Tab-separated table of C-alpha atoms and ligand atoms in Angstrom:
chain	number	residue	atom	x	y	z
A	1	UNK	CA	10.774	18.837	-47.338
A	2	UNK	CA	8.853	18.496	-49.920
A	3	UNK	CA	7.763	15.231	-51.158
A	4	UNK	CA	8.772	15.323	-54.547
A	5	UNK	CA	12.169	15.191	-53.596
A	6	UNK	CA	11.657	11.535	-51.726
A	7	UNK	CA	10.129	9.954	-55.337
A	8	UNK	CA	13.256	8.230	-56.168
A	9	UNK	CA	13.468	6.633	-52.220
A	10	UNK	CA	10.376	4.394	-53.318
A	11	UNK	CA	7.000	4.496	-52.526
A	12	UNK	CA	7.058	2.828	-49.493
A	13	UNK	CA	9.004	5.375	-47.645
A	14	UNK	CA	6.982	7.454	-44.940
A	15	UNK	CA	7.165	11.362	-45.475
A	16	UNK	CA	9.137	12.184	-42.232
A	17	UNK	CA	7.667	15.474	-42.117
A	18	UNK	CA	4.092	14.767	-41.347
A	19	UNK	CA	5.207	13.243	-37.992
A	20	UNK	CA	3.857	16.271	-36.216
A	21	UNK	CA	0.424	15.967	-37.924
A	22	UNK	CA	-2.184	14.086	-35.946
A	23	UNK	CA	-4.254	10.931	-37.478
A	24	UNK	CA	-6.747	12.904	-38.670
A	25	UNK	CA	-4.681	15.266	-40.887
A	26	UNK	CA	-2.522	12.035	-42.088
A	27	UNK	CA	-5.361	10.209	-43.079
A	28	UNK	CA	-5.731	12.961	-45.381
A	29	UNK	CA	-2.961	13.980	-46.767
A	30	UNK	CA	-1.160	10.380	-46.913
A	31	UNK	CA	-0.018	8.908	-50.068
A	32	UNK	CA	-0.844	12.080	-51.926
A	33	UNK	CA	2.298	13.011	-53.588
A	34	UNK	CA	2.148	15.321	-56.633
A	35	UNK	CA	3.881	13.122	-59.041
A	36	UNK	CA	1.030	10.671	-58.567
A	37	UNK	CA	-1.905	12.389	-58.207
A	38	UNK	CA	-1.148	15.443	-61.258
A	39	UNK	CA	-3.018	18.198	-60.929
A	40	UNK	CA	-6.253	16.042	-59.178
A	41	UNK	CA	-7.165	15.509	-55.990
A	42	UNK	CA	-6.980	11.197	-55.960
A	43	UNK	CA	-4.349	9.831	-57.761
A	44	UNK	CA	-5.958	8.455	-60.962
A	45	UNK	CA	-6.374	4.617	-61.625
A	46	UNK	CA	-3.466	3.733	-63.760
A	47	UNK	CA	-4.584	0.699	-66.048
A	48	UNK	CA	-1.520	-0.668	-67.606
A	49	UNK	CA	0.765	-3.889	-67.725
A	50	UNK	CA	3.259	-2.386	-70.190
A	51	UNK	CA	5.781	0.911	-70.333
A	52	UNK	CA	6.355	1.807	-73.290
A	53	UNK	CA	10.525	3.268	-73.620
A	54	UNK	CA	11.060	6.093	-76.362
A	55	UNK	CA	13.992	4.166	-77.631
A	56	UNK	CA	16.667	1.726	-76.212
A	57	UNK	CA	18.524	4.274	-74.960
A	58	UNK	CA	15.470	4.974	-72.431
A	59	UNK	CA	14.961	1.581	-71.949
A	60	UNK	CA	18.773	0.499	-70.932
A	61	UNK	CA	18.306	3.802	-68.472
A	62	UNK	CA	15.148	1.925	-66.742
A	63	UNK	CA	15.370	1.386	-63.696
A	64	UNK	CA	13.452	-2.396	-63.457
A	65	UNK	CA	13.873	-3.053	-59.398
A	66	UNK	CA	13.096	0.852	-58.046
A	67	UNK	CA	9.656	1.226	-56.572
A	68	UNK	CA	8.093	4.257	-57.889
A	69	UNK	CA	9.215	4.137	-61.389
A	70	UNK	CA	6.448	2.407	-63.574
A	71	UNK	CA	8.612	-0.282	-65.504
A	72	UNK	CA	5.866	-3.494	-65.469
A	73	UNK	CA	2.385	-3.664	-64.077
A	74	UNK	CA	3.006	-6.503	-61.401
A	75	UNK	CA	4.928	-4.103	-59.293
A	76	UNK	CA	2.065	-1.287	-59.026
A	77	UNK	CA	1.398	1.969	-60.594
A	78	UNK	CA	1.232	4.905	-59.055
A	79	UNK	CA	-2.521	3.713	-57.591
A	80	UNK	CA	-1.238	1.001	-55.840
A	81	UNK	CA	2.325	2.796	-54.435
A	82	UNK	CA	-0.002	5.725	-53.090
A	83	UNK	CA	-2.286	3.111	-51.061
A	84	UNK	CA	0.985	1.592	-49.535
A	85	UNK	CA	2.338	4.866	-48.980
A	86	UNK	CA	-0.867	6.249	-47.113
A	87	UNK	CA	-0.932	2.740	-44.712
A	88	UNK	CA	2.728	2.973	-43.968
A	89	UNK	CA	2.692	7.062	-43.046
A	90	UNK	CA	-0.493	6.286	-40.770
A	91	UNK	CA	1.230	3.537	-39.256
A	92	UNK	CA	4.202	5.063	-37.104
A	93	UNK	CA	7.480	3.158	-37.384
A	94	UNK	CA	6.509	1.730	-40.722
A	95	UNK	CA	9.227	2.277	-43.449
A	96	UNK	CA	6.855	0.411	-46.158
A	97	UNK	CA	3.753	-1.538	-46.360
A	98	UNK	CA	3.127	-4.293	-48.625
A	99	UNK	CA	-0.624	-4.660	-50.493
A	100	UNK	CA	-1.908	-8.555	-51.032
A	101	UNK	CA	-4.631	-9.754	-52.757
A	102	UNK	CA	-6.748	-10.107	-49.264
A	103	UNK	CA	-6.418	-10.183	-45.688
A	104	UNK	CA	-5.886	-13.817	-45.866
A	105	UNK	CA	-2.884	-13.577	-48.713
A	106	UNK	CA	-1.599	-10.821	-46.370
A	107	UNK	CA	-1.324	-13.622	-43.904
A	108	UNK	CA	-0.259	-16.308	-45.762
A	109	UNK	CA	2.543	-13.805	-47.722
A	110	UNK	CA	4.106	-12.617	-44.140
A	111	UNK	CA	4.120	-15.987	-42.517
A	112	UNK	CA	6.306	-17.765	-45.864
A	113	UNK	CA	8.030	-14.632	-45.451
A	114	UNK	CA	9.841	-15.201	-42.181
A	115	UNK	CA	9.296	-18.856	-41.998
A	116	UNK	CA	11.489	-21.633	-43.178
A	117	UNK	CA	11.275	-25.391	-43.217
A	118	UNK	CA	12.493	-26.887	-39.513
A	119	UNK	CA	10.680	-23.363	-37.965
A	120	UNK	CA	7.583	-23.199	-35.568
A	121	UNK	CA	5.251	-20.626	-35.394
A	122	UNK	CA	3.395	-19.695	-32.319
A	123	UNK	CA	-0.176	-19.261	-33.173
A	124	UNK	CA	-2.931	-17.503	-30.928
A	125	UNK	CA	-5.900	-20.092	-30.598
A	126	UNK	CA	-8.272	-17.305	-31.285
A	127	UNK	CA	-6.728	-16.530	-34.325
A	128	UNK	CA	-9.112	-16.259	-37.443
A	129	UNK	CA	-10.052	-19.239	-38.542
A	130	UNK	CA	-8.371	-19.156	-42.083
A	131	UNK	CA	-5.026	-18.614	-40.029
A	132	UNK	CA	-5.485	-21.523	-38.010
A	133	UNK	CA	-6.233	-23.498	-41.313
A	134	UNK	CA	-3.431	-22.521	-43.094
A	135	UNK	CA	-1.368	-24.133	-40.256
A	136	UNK	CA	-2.170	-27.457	-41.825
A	137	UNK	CA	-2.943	-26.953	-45.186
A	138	UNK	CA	0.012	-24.237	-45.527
A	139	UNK	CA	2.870	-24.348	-42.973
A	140	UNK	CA	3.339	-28.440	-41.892
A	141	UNK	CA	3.584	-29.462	-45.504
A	142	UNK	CA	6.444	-27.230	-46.130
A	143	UNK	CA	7.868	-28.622	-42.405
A	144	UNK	CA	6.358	-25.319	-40.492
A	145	UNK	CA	5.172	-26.493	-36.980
A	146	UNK	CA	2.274	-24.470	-35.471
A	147	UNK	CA	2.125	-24.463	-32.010
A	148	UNK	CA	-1.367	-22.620	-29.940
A	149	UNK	CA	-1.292	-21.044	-27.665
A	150	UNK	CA	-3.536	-19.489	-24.780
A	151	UNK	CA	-3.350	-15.506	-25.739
A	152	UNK	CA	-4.558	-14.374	-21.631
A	153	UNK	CA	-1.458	-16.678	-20.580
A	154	UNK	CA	1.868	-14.765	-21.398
A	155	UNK	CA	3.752	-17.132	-18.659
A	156	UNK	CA	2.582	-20.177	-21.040
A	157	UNK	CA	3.507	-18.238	-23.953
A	158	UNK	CA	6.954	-17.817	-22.555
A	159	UNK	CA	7.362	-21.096	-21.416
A	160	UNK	CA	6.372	-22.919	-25.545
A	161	UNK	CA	9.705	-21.209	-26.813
A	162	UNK	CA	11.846	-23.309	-28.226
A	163	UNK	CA	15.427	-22.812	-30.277
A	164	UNK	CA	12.928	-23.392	-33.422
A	165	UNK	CA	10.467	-20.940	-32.773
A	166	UNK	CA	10.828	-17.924	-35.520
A	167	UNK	CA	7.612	-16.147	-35.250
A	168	UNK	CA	4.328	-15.683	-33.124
A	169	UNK	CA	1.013	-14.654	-34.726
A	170	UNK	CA	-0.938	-12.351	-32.680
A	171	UNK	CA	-4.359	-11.068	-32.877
A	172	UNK	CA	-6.183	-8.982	-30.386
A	173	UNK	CA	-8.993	-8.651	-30.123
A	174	UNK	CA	-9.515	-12.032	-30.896
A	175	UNK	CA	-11.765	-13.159	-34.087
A	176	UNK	CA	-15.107	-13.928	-32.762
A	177	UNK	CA	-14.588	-14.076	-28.981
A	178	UNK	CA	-12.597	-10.904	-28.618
A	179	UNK	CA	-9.655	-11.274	-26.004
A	180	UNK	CA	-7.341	-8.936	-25.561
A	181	UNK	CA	-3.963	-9.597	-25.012
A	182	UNK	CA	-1.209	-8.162	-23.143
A	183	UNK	CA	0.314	-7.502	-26.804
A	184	UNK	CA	3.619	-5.467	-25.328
A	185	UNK	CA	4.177	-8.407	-23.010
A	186	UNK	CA	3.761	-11.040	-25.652
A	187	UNK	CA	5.986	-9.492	-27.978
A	188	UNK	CA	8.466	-8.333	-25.773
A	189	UNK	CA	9.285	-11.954	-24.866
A	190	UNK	CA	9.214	-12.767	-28.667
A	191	UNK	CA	11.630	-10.109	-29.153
A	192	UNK	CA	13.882	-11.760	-26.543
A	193	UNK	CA	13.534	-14.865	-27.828
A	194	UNK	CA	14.947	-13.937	-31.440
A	195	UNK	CA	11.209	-14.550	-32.891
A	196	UNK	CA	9.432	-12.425	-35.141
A	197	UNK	CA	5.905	-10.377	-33.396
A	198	UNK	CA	3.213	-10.697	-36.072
A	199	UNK	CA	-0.106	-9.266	-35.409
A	200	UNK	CA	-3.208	-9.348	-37.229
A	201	UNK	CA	-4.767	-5.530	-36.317
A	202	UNK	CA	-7.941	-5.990	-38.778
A	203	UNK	CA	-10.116	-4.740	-35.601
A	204	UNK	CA	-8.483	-1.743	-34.898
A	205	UNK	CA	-6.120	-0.585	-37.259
A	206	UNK	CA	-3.043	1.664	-36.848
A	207	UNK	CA	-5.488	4.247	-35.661
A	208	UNK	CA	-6.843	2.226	-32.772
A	209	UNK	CA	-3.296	0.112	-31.909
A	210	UNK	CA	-0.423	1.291	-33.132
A	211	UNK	CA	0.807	-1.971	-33.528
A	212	UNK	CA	4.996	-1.349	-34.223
A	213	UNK	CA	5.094	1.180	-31.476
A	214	UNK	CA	3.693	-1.503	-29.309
A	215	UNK	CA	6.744	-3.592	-29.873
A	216	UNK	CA	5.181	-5.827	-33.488
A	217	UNK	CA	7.606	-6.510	-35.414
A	218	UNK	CA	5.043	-6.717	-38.403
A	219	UNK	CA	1.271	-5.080	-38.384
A	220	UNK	CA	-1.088	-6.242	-41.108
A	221	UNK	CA	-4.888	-6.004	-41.928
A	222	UNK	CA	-7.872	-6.922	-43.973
A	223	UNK	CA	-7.990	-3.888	-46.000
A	224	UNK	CA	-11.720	-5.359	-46.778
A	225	UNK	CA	-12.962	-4.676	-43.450
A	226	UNK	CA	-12.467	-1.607	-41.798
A	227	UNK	CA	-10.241	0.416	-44.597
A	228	UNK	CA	-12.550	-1.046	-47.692
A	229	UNK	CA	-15.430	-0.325	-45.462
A	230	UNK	CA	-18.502	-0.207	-48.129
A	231	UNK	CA	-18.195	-4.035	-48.822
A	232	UNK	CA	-17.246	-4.275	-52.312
A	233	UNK	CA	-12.974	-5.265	-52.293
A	234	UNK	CA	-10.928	-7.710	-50.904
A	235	UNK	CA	-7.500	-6.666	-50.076
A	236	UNK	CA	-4.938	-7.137	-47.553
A	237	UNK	CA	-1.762	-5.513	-46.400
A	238	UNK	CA	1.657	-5.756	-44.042
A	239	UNK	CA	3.323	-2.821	-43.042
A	240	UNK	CA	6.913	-3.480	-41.073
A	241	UNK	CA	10.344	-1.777	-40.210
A	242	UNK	CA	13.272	-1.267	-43.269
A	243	UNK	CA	14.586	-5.127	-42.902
A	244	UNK	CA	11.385	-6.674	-42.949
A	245	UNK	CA	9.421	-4.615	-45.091
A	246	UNK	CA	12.502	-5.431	-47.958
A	247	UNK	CA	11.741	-9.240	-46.898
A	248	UNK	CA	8.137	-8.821	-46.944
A	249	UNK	CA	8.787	-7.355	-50.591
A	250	UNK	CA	10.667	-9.758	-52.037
A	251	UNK	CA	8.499	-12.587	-51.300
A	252	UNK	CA	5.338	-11.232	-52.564
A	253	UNK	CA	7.282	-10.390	-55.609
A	254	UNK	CA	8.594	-14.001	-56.169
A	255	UNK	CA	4.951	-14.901	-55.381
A	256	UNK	CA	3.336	-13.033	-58.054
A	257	UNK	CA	1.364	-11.138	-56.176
A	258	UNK	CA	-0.431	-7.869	-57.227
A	259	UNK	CA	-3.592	-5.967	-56.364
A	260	UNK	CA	-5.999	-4.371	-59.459
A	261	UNK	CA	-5.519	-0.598	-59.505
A	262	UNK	CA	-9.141	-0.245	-59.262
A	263	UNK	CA	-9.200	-1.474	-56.220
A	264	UNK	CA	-6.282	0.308	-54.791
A	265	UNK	CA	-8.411	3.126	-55.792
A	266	UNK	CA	-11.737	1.805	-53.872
A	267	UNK	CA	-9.369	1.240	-50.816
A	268	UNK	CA	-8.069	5.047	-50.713
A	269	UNK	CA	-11.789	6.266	-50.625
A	270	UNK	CA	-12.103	4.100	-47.979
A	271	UNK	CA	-9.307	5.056	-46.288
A	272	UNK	CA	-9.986	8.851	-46.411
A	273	UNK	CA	-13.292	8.350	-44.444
A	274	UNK	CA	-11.983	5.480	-41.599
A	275	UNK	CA	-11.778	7.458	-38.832
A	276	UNK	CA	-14.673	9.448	-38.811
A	277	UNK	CA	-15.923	6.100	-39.636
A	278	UNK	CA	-14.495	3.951	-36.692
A	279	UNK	CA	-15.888	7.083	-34.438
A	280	UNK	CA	-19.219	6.536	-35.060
A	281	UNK	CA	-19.220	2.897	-35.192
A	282	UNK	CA	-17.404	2.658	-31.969
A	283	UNK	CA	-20.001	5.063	-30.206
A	284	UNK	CA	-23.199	3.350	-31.432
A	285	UNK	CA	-21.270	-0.470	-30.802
A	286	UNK	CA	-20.121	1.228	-27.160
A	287	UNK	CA	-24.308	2.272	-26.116
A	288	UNK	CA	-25.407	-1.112	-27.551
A	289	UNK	CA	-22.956	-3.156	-25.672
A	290	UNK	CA	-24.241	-0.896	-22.885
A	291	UNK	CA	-27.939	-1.757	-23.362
A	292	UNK	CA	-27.660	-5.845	-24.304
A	293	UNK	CA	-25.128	-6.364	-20.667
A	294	UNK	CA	-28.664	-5.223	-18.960
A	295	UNK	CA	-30.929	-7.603	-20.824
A	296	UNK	CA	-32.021	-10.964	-19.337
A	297	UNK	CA	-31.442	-13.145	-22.491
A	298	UNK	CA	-28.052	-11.757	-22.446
A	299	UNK	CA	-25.205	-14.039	-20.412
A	300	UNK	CA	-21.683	-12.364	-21.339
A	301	UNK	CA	-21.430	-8.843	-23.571
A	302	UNK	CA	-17.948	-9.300	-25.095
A	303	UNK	CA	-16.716	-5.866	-26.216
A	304	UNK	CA	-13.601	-4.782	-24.927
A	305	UNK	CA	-14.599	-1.109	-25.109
A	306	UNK	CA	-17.080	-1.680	-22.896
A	307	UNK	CA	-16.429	-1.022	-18.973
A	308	UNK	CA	-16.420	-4.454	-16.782
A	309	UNK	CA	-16.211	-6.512	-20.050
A	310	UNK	CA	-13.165	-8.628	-20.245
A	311	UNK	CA	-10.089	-7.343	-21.672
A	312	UNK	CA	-11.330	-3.623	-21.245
A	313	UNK	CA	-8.099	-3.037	-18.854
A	314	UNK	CA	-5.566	-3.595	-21.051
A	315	UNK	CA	-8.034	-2.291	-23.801
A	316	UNK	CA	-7.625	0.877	-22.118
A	317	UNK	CA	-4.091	0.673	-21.366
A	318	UNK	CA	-2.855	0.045	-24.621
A	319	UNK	CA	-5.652	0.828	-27.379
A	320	UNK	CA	-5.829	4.256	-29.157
A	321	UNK	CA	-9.417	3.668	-30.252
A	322	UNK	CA	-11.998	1.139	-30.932
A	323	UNK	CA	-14.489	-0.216	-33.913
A	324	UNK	CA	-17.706	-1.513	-34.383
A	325	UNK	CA	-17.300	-5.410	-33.765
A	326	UNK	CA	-18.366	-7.042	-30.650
A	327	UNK	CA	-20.172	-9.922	-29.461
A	328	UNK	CA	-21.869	-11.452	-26.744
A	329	UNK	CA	-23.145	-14.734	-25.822
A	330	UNK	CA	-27.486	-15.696	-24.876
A	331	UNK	CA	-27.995	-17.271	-21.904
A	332	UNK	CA	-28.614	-20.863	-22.138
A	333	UNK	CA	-28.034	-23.542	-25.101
A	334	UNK	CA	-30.786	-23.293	-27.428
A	335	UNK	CA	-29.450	-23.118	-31.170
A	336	UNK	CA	-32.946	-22.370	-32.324
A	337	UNK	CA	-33.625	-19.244	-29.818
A	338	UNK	CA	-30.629	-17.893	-31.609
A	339	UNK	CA	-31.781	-18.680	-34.921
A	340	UNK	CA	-35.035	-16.976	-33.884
A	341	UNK	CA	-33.147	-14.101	-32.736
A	342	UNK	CA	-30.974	-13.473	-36.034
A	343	UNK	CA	-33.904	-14.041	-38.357
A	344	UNK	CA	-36.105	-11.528	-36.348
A	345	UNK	CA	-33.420	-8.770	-36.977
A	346	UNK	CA	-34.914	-6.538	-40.579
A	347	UNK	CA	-31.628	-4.157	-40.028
A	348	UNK	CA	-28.854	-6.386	-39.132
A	349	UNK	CA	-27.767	-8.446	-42.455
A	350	UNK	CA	-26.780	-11.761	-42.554
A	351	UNK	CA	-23.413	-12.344	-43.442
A	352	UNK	CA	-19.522	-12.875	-43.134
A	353	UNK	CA	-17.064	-10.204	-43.256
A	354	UNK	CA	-17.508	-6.608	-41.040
A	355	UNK	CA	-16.058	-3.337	-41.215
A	356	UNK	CA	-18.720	-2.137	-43.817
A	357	UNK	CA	-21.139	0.481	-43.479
A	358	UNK	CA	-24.252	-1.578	-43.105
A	359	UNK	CA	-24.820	-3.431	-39.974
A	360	UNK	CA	-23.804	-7.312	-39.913
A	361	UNK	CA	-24.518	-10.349	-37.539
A	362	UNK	CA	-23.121	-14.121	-37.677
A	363	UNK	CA	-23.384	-17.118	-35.121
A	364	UNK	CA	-20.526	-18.322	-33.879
A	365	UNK	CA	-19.044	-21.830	-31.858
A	366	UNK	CA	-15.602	-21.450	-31.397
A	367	UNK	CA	-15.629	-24.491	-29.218
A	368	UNK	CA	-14.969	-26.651	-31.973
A	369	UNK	CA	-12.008	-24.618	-33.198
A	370	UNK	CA	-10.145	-24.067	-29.896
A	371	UNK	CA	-7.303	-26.352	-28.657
A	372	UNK	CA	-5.218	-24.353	-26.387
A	373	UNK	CA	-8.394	-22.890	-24.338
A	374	UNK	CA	-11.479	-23.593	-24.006
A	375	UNK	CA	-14.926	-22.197	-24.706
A	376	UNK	CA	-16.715	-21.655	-23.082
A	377	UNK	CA	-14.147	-20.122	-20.606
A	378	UNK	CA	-13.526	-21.830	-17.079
A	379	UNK	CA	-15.666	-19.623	-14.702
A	380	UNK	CA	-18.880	-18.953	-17.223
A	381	UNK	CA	-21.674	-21.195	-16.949
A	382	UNK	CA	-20.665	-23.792	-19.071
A	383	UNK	CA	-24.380	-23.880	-20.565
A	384	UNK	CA	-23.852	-20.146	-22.233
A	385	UNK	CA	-22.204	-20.954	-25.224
A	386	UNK	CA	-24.134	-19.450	-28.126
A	387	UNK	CA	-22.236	-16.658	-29.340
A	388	UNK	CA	-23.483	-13.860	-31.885
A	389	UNK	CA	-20.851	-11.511	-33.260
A	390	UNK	CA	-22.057	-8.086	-34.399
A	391	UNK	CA	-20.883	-5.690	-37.035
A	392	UNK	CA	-22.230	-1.962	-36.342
A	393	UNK	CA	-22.746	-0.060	-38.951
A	394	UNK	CA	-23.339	3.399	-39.688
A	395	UNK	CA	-27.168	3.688	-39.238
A	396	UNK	CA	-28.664	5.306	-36.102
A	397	UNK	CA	-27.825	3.513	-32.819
A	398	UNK	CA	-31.758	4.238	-31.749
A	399	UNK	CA	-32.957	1.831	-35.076
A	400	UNK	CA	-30.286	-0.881	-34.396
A	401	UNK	CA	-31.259	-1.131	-30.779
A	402	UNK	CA	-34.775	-1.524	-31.633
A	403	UNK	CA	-34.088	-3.928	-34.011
A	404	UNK	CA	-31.610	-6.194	-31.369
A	405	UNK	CA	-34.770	-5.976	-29.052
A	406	UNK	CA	-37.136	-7.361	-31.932
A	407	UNK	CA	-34.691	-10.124	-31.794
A	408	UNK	CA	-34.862	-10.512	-27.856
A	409	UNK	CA	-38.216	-10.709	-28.007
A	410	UNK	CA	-37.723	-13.644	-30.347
A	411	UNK	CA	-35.388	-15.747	-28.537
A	412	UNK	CA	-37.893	-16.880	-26.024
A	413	UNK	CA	-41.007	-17.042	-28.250
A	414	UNK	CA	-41.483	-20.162	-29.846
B	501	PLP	C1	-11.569	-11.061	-42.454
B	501	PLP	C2	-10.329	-11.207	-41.669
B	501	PLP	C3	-9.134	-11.591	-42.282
B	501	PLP	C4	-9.068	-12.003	-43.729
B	501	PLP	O1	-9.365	-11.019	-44.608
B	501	PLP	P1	-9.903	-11.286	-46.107
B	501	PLP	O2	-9.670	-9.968	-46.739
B	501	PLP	O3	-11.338	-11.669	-45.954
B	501	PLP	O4	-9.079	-12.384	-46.694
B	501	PLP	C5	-8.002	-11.649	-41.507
B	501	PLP	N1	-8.031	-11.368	-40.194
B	501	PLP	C6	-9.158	-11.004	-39.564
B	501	PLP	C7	-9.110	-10.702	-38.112
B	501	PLP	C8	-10.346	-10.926	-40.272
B	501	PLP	O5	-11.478	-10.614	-39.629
């Protein structure tokens, strides 16, 4: 069929007929529909609040509340529906996908979405950190209860359901420590339970976990991580089935809610490149994860891809791919060895955020965050607690391990 024909059925309807193509062909093709893009490659960046009608004939034949027909800038251009319609054909069982301002407006837009005053939400306690926030500063004024829970305990999680629980926020890997969950499990029992399966996939996107055929009810991401993946937009989105998706809509309508074309456009460069992208990343993260679990400074290597790690069962079971973020944890307690180590590093920058293609590193202490589980875990030496979380980047695997020695090297010099 050819995609012109599907124009009127919105833009975030999936072309049915690239089923058969594999990710790497989608990823190319997606979102590029003729009527968008002209007679170029990208689809252009369409600057405009205002459509201008011929006469008020034309105008009384708009058609103000169809996607895909330009009526008022809030509700996209052809920039923005093309970025929404590439995320929702790579992510399979999609029928539209929602773009928010940033991965944390993506969070906060699904969660008022499907949440009403008197509701709880189930929250995983390794969520990232702005979720957790928003609990308090978000949800309980507005008489949302947030419940934690223990994401490696899907008997607990069963158990915390109540006739009030509406939705569960997943997230696996988890930020910083990087669990993995028995997501099927934990959103099969949501399912039964009549609540809706949320889960945050900013680690490994649709290509890596496709999150609805998993049994998620709704996937979303940090477009400025992984898809952005140069480090210079924020974004967010939430891709879902036909009932959802129209809910998801609605509410980030009535909220106002609109991303700049520009950096649609930004976001569907990145998105051309991302696998290719996560490939390399996950084979240089893979051989360093490798080379720290046989250092002596080194207590606990924390990357799921990695064989023996935790979480690499179900990591294998259930996971399509992998990315570049990991962590792992020193031996001992010494705050200042690990401030040696990060400021010996000439390669690695300093800094939030991940998915770009320059390598990253950040400290983390999730202790003080965690109040479902503990950290660190029962069964570790309860002195190694200094986590580092690493971004790898694009630059050769040999450099960054020679620059993660350097840093070694530092953590017991004084
Ligand atoms: C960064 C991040 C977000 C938030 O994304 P922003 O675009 O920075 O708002 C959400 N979830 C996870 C797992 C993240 O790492």
């Amino acid at each position: 069929m050819g995609c012109r024909s599907r124009h009127a059925q919105g833009y975030g309807n999936r072309r049915l007929s690239d089923d058969q193509h594999k990710p790497a062909t989608r990823i190319v093709e997606a979102g590029r529909r003729p009527e968008w893009t002209g007679s170029v490659v990208n689809p252009p960046v369409w600057r405009g609040s205002t459509h201008l009608y011929a006469d008020s004939v034309d105008l009384a034949r708009g058609r103000p509340n169809e996607d895909g027909h330009f009526y008022y800038g809030r509700r996209g251009s052809p920039t923005q529906w093309a970025l929404a319609d590439a995320l929702t054909e790579l992510e399979p069982g999609a029928a539209g996908t929602v773009l928010y301002p940033s991965g944390v407006a993506a969070i906060s837009g699904v969660l008022l979405s499907v949440l009403e005053s008197g509701d709880t939400v189930l929250m995983t306690d390794n969520a990232y950190e702005p979720s957790r926030v928003m609990a308090k500063s978000l949800l309980a004024p507005l008489g949302i209860e947030t419940c934690f829970f223990d994401p490696l305990d899907v008997e607990g999680f069963a158990a915390l359901f109540t006739d009030r629980t509406r939705a569960v926020l997943l997230e696996s890997p988890g930020s910083l420590s990087m669990e993995v969950a028995d997501v099927p499990a934990l959103a099969a029992i949501a399912r039964e339970k009549g609540a809706i399966s949320i889960l945050d996939n900013t680690w490994a996107t649709a290509l890596g976990f496709p999150a609805l055929t998993r049994g998620c009810d709704i996937s979303l991401m940090s477009l400025t991580k992984h898809v952005g993946g140069h480090s210079d937009l924020m974004m967010g989105c939430a891709s879902a089935g036909d009932a959802l998706y129209a809910r998801l809509r609605l509410k980030s309508q009535a909220l106002g809610l609109v991303v700049s074309p520009d950096d649609a456009a930004l976001a569907l460069r990145g998105l051309r490149t991302l696998g290719v992208r996560l490939d390399r990343e996950t084979a240089s993260a893979f051989g360093l994860a490798q080379w720290l679990s046989t250092r002596p400074e080194v207590a606990h290597v924390l990357c799921p891809m990695l064989p023996g790690a935790p979480g690499h069962d179900l990591w294998q079971r259930d996971f399509t791919g992998g990315c570049g973020l990991f962590s792992f944890v020193l031996k001992g307690s010494d705050p200042a060895g690990r401030a040696r180590f990060i400021d010996a590093l000439e390669l690695f920058g300093i800094g939030y955020s991940w998915g770009g293609y320059e390598s990253l590193v950040i400290p983390f202490d999730p202790a003080r965050t965690r109040s479902a589980t503990s950290w660190p875990p029962a069964g570790w030496n309860q002195d190694d607690r200094l986590g580092i979380r690493l971004s790898i980047g694009l630059e050769d695997p040999e450099d960054l391990m020679r620059d993660l020695e350097r840093g070694l090297e530092a953590v017991g010099s004084i």
